[in-house]
Short mmCIF file of C-alpha atoms in Angstrom, two decimals:
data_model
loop_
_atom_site.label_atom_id
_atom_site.label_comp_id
_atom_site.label_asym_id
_atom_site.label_seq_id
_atom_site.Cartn_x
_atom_site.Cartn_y
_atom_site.Cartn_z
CA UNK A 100 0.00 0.00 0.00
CA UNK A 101 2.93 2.29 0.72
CA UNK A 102 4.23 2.26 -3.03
CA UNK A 103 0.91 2.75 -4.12
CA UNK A 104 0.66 5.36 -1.87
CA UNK A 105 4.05 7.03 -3.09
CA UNK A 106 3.10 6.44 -6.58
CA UNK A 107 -0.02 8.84 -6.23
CA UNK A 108 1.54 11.68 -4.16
CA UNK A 109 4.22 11.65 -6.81
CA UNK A 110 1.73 12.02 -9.59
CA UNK A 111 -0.44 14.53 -7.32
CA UNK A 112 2.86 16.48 -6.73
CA UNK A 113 4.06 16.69 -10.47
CA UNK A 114 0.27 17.34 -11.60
CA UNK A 115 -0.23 19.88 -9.27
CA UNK A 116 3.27 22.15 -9.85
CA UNK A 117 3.13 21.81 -13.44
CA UNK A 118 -0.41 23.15 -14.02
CA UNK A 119 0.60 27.45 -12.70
CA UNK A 120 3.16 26.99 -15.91
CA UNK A 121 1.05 25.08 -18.46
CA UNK A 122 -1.34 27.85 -17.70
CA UNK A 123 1.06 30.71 -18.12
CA UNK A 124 1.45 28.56 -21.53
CA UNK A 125 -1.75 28.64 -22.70
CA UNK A 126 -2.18 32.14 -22.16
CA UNK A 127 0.79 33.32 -24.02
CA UNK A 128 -0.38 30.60 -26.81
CA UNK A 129 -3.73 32.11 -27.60
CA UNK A 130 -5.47 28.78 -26.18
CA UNK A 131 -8.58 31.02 -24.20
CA UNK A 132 -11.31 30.58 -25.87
CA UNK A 133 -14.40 32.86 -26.50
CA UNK A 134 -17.00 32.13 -24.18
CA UNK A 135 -19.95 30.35 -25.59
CA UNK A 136 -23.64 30.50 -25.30
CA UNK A 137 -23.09 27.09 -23.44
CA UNK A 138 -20.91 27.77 -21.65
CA UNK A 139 -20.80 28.88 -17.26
CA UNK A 140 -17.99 30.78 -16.80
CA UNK A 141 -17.92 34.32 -17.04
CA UNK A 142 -14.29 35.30 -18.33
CA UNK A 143 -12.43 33.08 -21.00
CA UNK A 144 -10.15 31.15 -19.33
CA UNK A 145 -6.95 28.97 -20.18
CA UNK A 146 -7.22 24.91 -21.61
CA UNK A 147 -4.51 23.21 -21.61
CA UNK A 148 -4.48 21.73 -18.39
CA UNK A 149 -4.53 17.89 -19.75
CA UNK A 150 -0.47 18.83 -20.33
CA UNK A 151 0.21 18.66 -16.93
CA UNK A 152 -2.08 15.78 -16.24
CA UNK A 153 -0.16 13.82 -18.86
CA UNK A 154 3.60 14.29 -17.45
CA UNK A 155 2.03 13.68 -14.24
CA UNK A 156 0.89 10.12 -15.90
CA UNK A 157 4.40 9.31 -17.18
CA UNK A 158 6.20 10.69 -13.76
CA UNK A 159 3.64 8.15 -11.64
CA UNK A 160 4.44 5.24 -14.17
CA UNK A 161 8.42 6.05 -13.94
CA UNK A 162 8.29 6.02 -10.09
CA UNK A 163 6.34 2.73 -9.87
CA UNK A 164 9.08 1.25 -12.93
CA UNK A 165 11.67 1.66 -10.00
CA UNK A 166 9.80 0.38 -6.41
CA UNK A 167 10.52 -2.98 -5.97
CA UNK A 168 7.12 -4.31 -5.32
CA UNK A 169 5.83 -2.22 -8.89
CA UNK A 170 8.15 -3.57 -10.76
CA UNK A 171 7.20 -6.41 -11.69
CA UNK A 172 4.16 -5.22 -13.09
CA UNK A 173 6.66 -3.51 -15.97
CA UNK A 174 8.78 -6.94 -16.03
CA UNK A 175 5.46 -9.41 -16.70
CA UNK A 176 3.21 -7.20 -18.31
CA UNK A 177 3.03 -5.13 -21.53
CA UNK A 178 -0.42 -3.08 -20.00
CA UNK A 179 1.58 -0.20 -19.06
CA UNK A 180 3.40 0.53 -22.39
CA UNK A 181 -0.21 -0.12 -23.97
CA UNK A 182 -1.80 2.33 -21.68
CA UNK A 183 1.18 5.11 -22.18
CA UNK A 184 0.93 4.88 -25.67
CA UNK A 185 -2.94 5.01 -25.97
CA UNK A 186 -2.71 7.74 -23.66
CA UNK A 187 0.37 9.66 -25.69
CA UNK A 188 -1.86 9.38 -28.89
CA UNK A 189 -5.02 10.63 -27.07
CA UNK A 190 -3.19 13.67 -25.46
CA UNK A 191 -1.99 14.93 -28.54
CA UNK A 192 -5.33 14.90 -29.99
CA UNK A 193 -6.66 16.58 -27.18
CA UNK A 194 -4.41 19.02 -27.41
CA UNK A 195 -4.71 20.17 -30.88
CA UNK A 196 -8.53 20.31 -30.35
CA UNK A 197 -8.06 22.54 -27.51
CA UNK A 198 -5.83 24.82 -29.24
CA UNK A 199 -7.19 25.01 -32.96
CA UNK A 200 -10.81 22.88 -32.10
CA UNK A 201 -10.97 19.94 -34.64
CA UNK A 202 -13.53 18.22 -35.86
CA UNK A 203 -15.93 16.11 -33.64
CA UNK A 204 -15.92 12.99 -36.14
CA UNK A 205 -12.20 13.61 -36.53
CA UNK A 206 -11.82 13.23 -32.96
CA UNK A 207 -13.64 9.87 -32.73
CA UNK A 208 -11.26 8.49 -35.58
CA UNK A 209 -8.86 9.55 -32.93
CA UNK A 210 -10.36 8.02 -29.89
CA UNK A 211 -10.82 4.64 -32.06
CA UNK A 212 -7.24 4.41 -32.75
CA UNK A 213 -5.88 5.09 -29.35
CA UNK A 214 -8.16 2.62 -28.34
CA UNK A 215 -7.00 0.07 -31.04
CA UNK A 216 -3.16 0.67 -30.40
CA UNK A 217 -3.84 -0.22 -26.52
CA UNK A 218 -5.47 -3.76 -28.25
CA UNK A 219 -2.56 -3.97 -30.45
CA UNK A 220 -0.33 -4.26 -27.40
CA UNK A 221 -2.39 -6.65 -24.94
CA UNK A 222 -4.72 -4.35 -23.05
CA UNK A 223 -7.79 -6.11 -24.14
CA UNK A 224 -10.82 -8.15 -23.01
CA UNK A 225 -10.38 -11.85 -22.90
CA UNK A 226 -13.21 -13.31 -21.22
CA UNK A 227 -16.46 -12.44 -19.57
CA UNK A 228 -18.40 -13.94 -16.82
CA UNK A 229 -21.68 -14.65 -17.90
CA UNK A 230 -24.24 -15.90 -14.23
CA UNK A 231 -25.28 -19.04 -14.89
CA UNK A 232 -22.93 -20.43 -17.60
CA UNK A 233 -19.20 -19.05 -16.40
CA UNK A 234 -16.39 -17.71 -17.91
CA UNK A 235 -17.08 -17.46 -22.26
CA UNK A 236 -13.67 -16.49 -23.78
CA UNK A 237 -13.61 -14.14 -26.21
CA UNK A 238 -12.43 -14.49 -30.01
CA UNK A 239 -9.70 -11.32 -31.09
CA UNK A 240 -11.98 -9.46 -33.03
CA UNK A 241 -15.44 -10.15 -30.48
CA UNK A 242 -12.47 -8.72 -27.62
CA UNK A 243 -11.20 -5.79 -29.99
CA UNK A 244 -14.10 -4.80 -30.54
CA UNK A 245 -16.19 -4.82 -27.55
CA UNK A 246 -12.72 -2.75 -25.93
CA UNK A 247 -12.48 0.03 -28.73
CA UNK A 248 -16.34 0.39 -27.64
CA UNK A 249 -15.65 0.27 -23.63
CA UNK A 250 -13.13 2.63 -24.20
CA UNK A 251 -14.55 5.47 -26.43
CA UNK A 252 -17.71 5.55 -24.46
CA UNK A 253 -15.84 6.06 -21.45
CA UNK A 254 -13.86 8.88 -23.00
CA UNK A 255 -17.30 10.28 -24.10
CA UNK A 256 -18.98 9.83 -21.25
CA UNK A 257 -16.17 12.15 -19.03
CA UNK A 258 -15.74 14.83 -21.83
CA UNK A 259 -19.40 15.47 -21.56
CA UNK A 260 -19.42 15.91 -17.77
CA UNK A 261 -17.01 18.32 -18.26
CA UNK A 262 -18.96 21.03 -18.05
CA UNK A 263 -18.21 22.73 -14.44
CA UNK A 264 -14.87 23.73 -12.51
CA UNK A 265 -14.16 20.31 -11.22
CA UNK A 266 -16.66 17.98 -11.73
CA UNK A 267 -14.72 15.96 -14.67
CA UNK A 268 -12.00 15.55 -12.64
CA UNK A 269 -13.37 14.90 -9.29
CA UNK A 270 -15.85 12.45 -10.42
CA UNK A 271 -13.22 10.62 -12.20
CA UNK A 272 -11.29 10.62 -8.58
CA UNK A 273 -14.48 9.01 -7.04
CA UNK A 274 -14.60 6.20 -9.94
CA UNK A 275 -10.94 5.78 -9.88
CA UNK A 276 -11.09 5.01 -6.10
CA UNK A 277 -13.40 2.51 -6.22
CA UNK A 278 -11.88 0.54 -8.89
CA UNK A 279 -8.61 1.09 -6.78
CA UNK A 280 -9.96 -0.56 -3.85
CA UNK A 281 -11.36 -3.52 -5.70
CA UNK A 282 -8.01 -4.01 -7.53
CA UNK A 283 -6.47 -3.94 -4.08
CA UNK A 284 -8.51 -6.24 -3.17
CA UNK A 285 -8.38 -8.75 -5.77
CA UNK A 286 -4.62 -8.74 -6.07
CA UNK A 287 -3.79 -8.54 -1.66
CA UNK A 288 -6.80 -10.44 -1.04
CA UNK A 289 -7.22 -13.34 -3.80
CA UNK A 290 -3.32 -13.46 -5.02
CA UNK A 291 -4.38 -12.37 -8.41
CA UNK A 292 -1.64 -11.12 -9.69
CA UNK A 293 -3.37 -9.98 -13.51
CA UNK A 294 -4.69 -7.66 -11.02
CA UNK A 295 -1.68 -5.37 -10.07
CA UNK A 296 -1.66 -3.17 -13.42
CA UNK A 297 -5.38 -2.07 -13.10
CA UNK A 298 -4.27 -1.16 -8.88
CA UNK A 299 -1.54 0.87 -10.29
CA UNK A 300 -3.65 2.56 -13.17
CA UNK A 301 -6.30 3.61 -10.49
CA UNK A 302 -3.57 5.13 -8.18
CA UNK A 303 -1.98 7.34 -10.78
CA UNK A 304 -5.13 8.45 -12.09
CA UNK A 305 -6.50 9.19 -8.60
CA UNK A 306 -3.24 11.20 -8.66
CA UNK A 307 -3.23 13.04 -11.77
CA UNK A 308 -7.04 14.58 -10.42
CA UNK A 309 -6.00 15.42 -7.12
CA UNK A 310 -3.35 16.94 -8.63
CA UNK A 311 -5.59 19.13 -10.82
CA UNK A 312 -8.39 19.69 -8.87
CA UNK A 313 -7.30 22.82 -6.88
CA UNK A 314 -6.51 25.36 -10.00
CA UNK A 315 -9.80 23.52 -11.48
CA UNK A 316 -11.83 24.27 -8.25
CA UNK A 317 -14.67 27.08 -8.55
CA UNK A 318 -13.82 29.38 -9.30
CA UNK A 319 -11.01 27.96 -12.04
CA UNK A 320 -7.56 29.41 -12.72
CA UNK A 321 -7.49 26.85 -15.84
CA UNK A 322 -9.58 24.08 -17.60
CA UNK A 323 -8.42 20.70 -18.05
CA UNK A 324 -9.88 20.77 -21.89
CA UNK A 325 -10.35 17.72 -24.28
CA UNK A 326 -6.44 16.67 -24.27
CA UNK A 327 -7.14 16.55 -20.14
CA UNK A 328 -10.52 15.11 -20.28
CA UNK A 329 -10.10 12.18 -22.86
CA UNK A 330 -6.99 11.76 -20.94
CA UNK A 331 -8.47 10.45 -18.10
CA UNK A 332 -11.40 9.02 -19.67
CA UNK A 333 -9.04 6.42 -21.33
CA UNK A 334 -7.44 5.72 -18.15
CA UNK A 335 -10.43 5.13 -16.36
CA UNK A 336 -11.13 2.57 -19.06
CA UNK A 337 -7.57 0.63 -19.56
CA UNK A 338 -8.65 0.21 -14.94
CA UNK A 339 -11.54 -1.62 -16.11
CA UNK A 340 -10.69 -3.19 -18.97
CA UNK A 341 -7.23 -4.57 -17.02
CA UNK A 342 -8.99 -5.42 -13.66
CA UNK A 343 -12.03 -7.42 -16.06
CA UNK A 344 -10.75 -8.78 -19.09
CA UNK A 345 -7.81 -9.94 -18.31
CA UNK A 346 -8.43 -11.46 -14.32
CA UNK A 347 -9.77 -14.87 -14.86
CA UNK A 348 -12.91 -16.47 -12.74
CA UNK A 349 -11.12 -19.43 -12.75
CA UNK A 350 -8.30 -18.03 -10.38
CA UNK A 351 -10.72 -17.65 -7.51
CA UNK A 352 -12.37 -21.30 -7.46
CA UNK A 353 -9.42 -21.98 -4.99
CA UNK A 354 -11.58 -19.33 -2.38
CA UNK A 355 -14.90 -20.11 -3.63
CA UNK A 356 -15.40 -23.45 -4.35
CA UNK A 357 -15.57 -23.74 -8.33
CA UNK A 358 -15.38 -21.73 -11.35
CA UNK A 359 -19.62 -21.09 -11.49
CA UNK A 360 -19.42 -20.02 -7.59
CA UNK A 361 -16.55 -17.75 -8.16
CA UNK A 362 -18.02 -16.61 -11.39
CA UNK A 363 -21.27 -15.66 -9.01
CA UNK A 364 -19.18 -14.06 -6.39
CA UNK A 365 -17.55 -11.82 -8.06
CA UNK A 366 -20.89 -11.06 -10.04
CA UNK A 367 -21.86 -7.92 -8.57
CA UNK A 368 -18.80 -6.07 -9.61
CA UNK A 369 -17.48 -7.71 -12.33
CA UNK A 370 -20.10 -6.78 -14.59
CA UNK A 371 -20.11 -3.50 -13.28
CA UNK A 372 -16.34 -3.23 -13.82
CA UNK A 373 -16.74 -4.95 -17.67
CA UNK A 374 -19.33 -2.14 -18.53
CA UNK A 375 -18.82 0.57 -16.23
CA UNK A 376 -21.35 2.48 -17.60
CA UNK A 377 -23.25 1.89 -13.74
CA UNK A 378 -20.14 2.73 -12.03
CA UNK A 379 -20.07 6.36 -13.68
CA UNK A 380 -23.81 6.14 -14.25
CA UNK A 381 -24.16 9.61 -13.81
CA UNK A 382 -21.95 10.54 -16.83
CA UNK A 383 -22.82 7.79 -18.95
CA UNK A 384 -26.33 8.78 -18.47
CA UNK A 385 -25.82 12.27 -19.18
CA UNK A 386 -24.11 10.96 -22.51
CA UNK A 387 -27.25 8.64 -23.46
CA UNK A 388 -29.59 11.02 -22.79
CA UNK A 389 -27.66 13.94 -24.99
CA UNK A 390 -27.42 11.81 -27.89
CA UNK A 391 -31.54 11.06 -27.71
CA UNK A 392 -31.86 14.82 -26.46
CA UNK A 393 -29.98 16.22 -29.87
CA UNK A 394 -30.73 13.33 -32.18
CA UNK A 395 -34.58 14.37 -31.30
CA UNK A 396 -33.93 17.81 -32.56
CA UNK A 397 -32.69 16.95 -35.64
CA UNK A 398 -29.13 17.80 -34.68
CA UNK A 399 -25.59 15.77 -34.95
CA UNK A 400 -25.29 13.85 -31.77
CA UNK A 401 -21.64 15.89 -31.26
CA UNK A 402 -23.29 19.43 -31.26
CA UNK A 403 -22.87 21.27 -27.92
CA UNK A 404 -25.83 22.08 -26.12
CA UNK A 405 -26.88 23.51 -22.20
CA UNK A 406 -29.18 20.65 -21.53
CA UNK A 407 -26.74 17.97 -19.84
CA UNK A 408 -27.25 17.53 -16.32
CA UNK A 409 -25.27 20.06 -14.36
CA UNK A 410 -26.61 22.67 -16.66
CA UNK A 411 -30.15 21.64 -15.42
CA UNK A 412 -29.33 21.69 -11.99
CA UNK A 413 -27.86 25.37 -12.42
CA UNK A 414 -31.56 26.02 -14.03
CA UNK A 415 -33.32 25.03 -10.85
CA UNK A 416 -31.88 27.41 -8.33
CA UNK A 417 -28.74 25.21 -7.53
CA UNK A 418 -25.19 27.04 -7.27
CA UNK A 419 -22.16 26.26 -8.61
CA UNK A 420 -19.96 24.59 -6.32
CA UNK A 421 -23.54 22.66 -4.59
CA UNK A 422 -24.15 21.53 -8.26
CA UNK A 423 -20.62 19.69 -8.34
CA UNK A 424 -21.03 18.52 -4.77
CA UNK A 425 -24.26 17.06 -5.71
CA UNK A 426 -22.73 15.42 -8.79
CA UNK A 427 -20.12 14.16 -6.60
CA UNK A 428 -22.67 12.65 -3.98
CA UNK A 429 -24.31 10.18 -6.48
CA UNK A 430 -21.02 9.44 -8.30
CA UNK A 431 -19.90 8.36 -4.95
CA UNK A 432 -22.95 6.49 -3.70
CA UNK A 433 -22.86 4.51 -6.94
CA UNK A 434 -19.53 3.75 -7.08
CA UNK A 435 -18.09 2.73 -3.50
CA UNK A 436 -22.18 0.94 -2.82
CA UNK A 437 -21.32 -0.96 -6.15
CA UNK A 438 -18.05 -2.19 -4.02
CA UNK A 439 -18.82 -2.46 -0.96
CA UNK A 440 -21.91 -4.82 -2.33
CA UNK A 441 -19.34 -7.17 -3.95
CA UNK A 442 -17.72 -7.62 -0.67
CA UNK A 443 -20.60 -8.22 1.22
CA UNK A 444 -23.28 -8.91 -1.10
CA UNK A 445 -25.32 -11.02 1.64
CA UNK A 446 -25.96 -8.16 4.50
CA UNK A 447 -29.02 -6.39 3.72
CA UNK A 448 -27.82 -3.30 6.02
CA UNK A 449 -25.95 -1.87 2.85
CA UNK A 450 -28.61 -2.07 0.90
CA UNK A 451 -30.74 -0.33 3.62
CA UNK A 452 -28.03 2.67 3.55
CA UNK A 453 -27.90 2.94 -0.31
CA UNK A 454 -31.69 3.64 0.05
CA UNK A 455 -31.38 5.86 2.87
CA UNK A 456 -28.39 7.94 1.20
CA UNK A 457 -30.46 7.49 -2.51
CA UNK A 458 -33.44 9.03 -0.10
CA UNK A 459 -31.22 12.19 1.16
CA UNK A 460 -29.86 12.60 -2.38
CA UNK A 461 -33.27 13.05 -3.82
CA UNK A 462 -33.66 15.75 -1.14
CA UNK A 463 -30.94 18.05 -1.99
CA UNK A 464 -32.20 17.67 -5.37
CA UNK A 465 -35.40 19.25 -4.36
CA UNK A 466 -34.13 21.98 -2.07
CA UNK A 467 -32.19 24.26 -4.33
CA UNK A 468 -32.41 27.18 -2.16
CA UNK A 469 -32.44 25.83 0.98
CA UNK A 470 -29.36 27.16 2.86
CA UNK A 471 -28.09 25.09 6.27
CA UNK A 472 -27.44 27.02 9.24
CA UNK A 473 -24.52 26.48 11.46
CA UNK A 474 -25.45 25.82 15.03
CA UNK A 475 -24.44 28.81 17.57
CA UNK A 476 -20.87 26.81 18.64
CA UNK A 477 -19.38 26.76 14.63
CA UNK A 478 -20.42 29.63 13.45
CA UNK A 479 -16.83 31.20 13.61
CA UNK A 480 -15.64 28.35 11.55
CA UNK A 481 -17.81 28.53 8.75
CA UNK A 482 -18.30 31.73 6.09
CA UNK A 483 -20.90 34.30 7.11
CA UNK A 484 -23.77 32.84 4.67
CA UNK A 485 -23.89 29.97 7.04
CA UNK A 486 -24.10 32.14 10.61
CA UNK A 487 -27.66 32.74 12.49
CA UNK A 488 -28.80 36.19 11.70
CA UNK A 489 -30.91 37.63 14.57
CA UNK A 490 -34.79 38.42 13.60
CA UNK A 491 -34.91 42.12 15.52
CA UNK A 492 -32.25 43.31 13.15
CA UNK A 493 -33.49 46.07 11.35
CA UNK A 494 -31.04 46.56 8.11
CA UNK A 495 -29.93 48.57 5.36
CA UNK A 496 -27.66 49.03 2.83
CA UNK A 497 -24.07 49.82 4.17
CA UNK A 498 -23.08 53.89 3.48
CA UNK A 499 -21.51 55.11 0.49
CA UNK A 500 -17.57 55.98 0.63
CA UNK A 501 -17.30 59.28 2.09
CA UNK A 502 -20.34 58.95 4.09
CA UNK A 503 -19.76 59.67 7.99
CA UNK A 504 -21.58 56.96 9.89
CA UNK A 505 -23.94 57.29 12.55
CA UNK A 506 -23.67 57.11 16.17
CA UNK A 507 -22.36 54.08 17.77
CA UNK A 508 -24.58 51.28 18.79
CA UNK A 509 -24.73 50.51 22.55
CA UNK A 510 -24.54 46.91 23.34
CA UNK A 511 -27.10 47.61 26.63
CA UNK A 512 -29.67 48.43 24.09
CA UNK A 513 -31.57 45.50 23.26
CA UNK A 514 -32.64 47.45 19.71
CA UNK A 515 -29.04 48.01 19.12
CA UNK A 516 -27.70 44.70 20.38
CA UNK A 517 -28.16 42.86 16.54
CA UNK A 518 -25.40 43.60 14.61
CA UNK A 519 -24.52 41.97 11.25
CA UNK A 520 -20.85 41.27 10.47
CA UNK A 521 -18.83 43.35 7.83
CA UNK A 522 -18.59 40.36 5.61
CA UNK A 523 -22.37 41.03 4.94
CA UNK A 524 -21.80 44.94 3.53
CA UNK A 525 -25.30 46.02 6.36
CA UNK A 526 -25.05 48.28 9.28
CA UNK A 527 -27.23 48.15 11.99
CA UNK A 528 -30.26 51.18 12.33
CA UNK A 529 -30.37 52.80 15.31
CA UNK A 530 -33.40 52.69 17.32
CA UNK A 531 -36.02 54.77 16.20
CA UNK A 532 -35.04 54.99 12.63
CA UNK A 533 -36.79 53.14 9.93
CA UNK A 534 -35.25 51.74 7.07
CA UNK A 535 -36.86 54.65 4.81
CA UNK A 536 -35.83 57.44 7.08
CA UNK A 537 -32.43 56.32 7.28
CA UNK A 538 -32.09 55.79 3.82
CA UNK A 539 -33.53 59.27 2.70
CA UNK A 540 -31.49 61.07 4.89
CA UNK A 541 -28.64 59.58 3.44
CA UNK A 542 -29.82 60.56 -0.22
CA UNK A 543 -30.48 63.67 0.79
CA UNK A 544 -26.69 64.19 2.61
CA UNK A 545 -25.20 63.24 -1.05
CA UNK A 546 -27.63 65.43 -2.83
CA UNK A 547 -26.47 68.44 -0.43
CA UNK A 548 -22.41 67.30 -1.03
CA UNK A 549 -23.05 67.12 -4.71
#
């Protein structure tokens, strides 16, 4: 766990120092964009940042070439070349469409062949479990095929989340942990050793997003663009591809019994894992239902719209940041509840806390405005929306520069005793004094000045 552990902060570290340059880059390369009617942000703002997600790809998979208990995953399999050049080819794609903004079609060609050069090299799907009938082996072109699909969905499916400051790249944290801990789990746990590359794929992808995630947090310094977000889409899929296709049922009959019973106990996340689709439902879904959405209207299923999901939760009163957090609740509650079921798929108390998180999800979907309140003990720990404000205040607008301001308020008063912190730009109103009063005397005092 340690190496693993080293791998990631290493990746984090390089990710996270390389992005303040790379965005100095992209300024002084013209790579700022217009803003768009579908876009959120307010101010163009740098791409680019998938540069320093890359390097901090190839300085995680350097690190883990020379730790003794990583290296073997170099010496006995050919996955990690097959991801770094999938992941080289992709980049550079990315890139260019971030900087000159390519063709959508021309883009899939791409996606196709990074996909088919990972094939070329061994990362592919060899078998699936099937419940009931066991492990059906693949033939090359069922396996090529069924991986150039796995992967350019995937790769879809996270450039069309991208949409707010960090949600690509912390929902691809979320799914990239839970593969990582059932990797982990597989290869500690069961001895499979075809499971190592997918545990090390996980960690350095967890890495290149924590990494990237604080210039990418709302407000954002710089966007990951295409060459970052295809990026990590193919990662995320060479993880599930790795830890699916290529671990064999038939390694766990030792611990389970058979090859069917194995087959059936890893069920619940195998399938999951082979398809992972349900394990980043959300933007998988948010891909199906923009293809039906634009298809619909007559339009190409590539052409950008402000109908995917985040946009629509902006539309309903949400904010910004509680838009990603909400994005980030049901990525989680999918992904580590898909898990956590595979390990213990018999208790029925997990189930019982998928429904009641599923049940408080729904909740803050239907409470856009509703604004929690710190109790009386925190509130000079949290920001000022969060703090109590007392009802007697009587408020108004905070003077104009230049303005003296009038007389001091005297704690013994109870009518003075409500006072609103600066944060909030209101002082409070002296007893006596309504809100109109005080506020005409005040026009009247820069009338007279003028």
């Amino acid at each position: 766990m340690r190496d693993y552990l080293l791998t990631l902060c290493v990746t984090a570290a390089v990710t996270y120092l390389l992005t303040g340059p790379v965005r100095k880059f992209a300024i002084a390369t013209g790579a700022m964009p217009e803003i768009r009617a579908r876009d959120v942000h307010r101010e163009p703002t740098p791409r680019l940042g998938g540069i320093a997600m890359f390097f901090g790809l190839c300085a995680g998979l350097l690190v883990a070439d020379h730790l003794h208990s990583l290296n073997s995953v170099f010496e006995l399999s050919n996955e990690p070349r097959a991801l770094l050049s999938g992941a080289a080819l992709i980049w550079l794609i990315g890139v260019l469409d971030d900087k000159f903004e390519i063709d959508a079609l021309i883009k899939l060609g791409g996606q196709m062949i990074a996909a088919g050069v990972m094939v070329m090299q061994g990362l592919t799907i060899l078998w699936l479990p099937i419940p009931g009938v066991g492990t059906v082996s693949l033939t090359q072109w069922q396996g090529t095929l069924l991986t150039v699909a796995l992967v350019v969905v995937t790769i879809n499916a996270v450039n069309f989340v991208d949409g707010l400051d960090g949600l690509a790249a912390g929902m691809v944290c979320i799914a990239s942990a839970a593969f990582f801990l059932y990797a982990y789990r597989m290869w500690f746990g069961y001895g499979v050793e075809a499971a190592a590359p997918a545990t090390l794929f996980a960690s350095v992808l967890m890495g290149m997003c924590l990494g990237f995630l604080p210039h990418n947090m709302h407000p954002a310094r710089i966007f990951m663009g295409d060459s970052g977000s295809m990026l990590i889409g193919l990662v995320l899929a060479a993880s599930a591809i790795s830890v699916t296709g290529q671990v064999d049922p038939d390694a766990l009959k030792l611990f389970e019994g058979g090859t069917r019973q194995a087959t059936h106990a890893a069920l619940p996340v195998f399938i999951p894992l082979l398809l992972p689709l349900t394990i980043i439902a959300i933007p998988v879904a948010d891909l199906l239902l923009a293809i039906v959405r634009r298809t619909w209207k007559g339009k190409s299923p590539f052409a950008a719209d402000r109908g995917h999901l985040h946009h629509r939760l902006l539309e309903i009163g949400h904010s910004h940041s509680r838009a990603v957090l909400i994005m980030y609740f049901w990525s989680a509650l999918i992904a580590f509840g898909v898990v956590l079921y595979s390990v213990h798929s018999a208790s029925m108390w997990i189930v019982f806390a998928i429904v009641v998180l599923s049940f408080v999800g729904l909740v803050l979907l239907l409470l856009p405005r509703f604004t929690p309140r710190a109790p009386r003990w925190a509130e000079s720990f949290v920001p000022p929306r969060y703090r109590r404000r007392p009802r007697s205040a009587a408020l108004v607008p905070a003077p104009a520069p230049g303005i003296p301001p009038g007389p001091a308020a005297d704690p013994a008063d109870p009518a003075d005793a409500a006072a609103v912190s600066p944060e909030e730009g209101r002082i409070p109103v002296p007893a006596g004094i309504n809100g109109a009063t005080a506020i005409g005397s005040r026009s009247r005092f820069t009338a007279a000045r003028k």
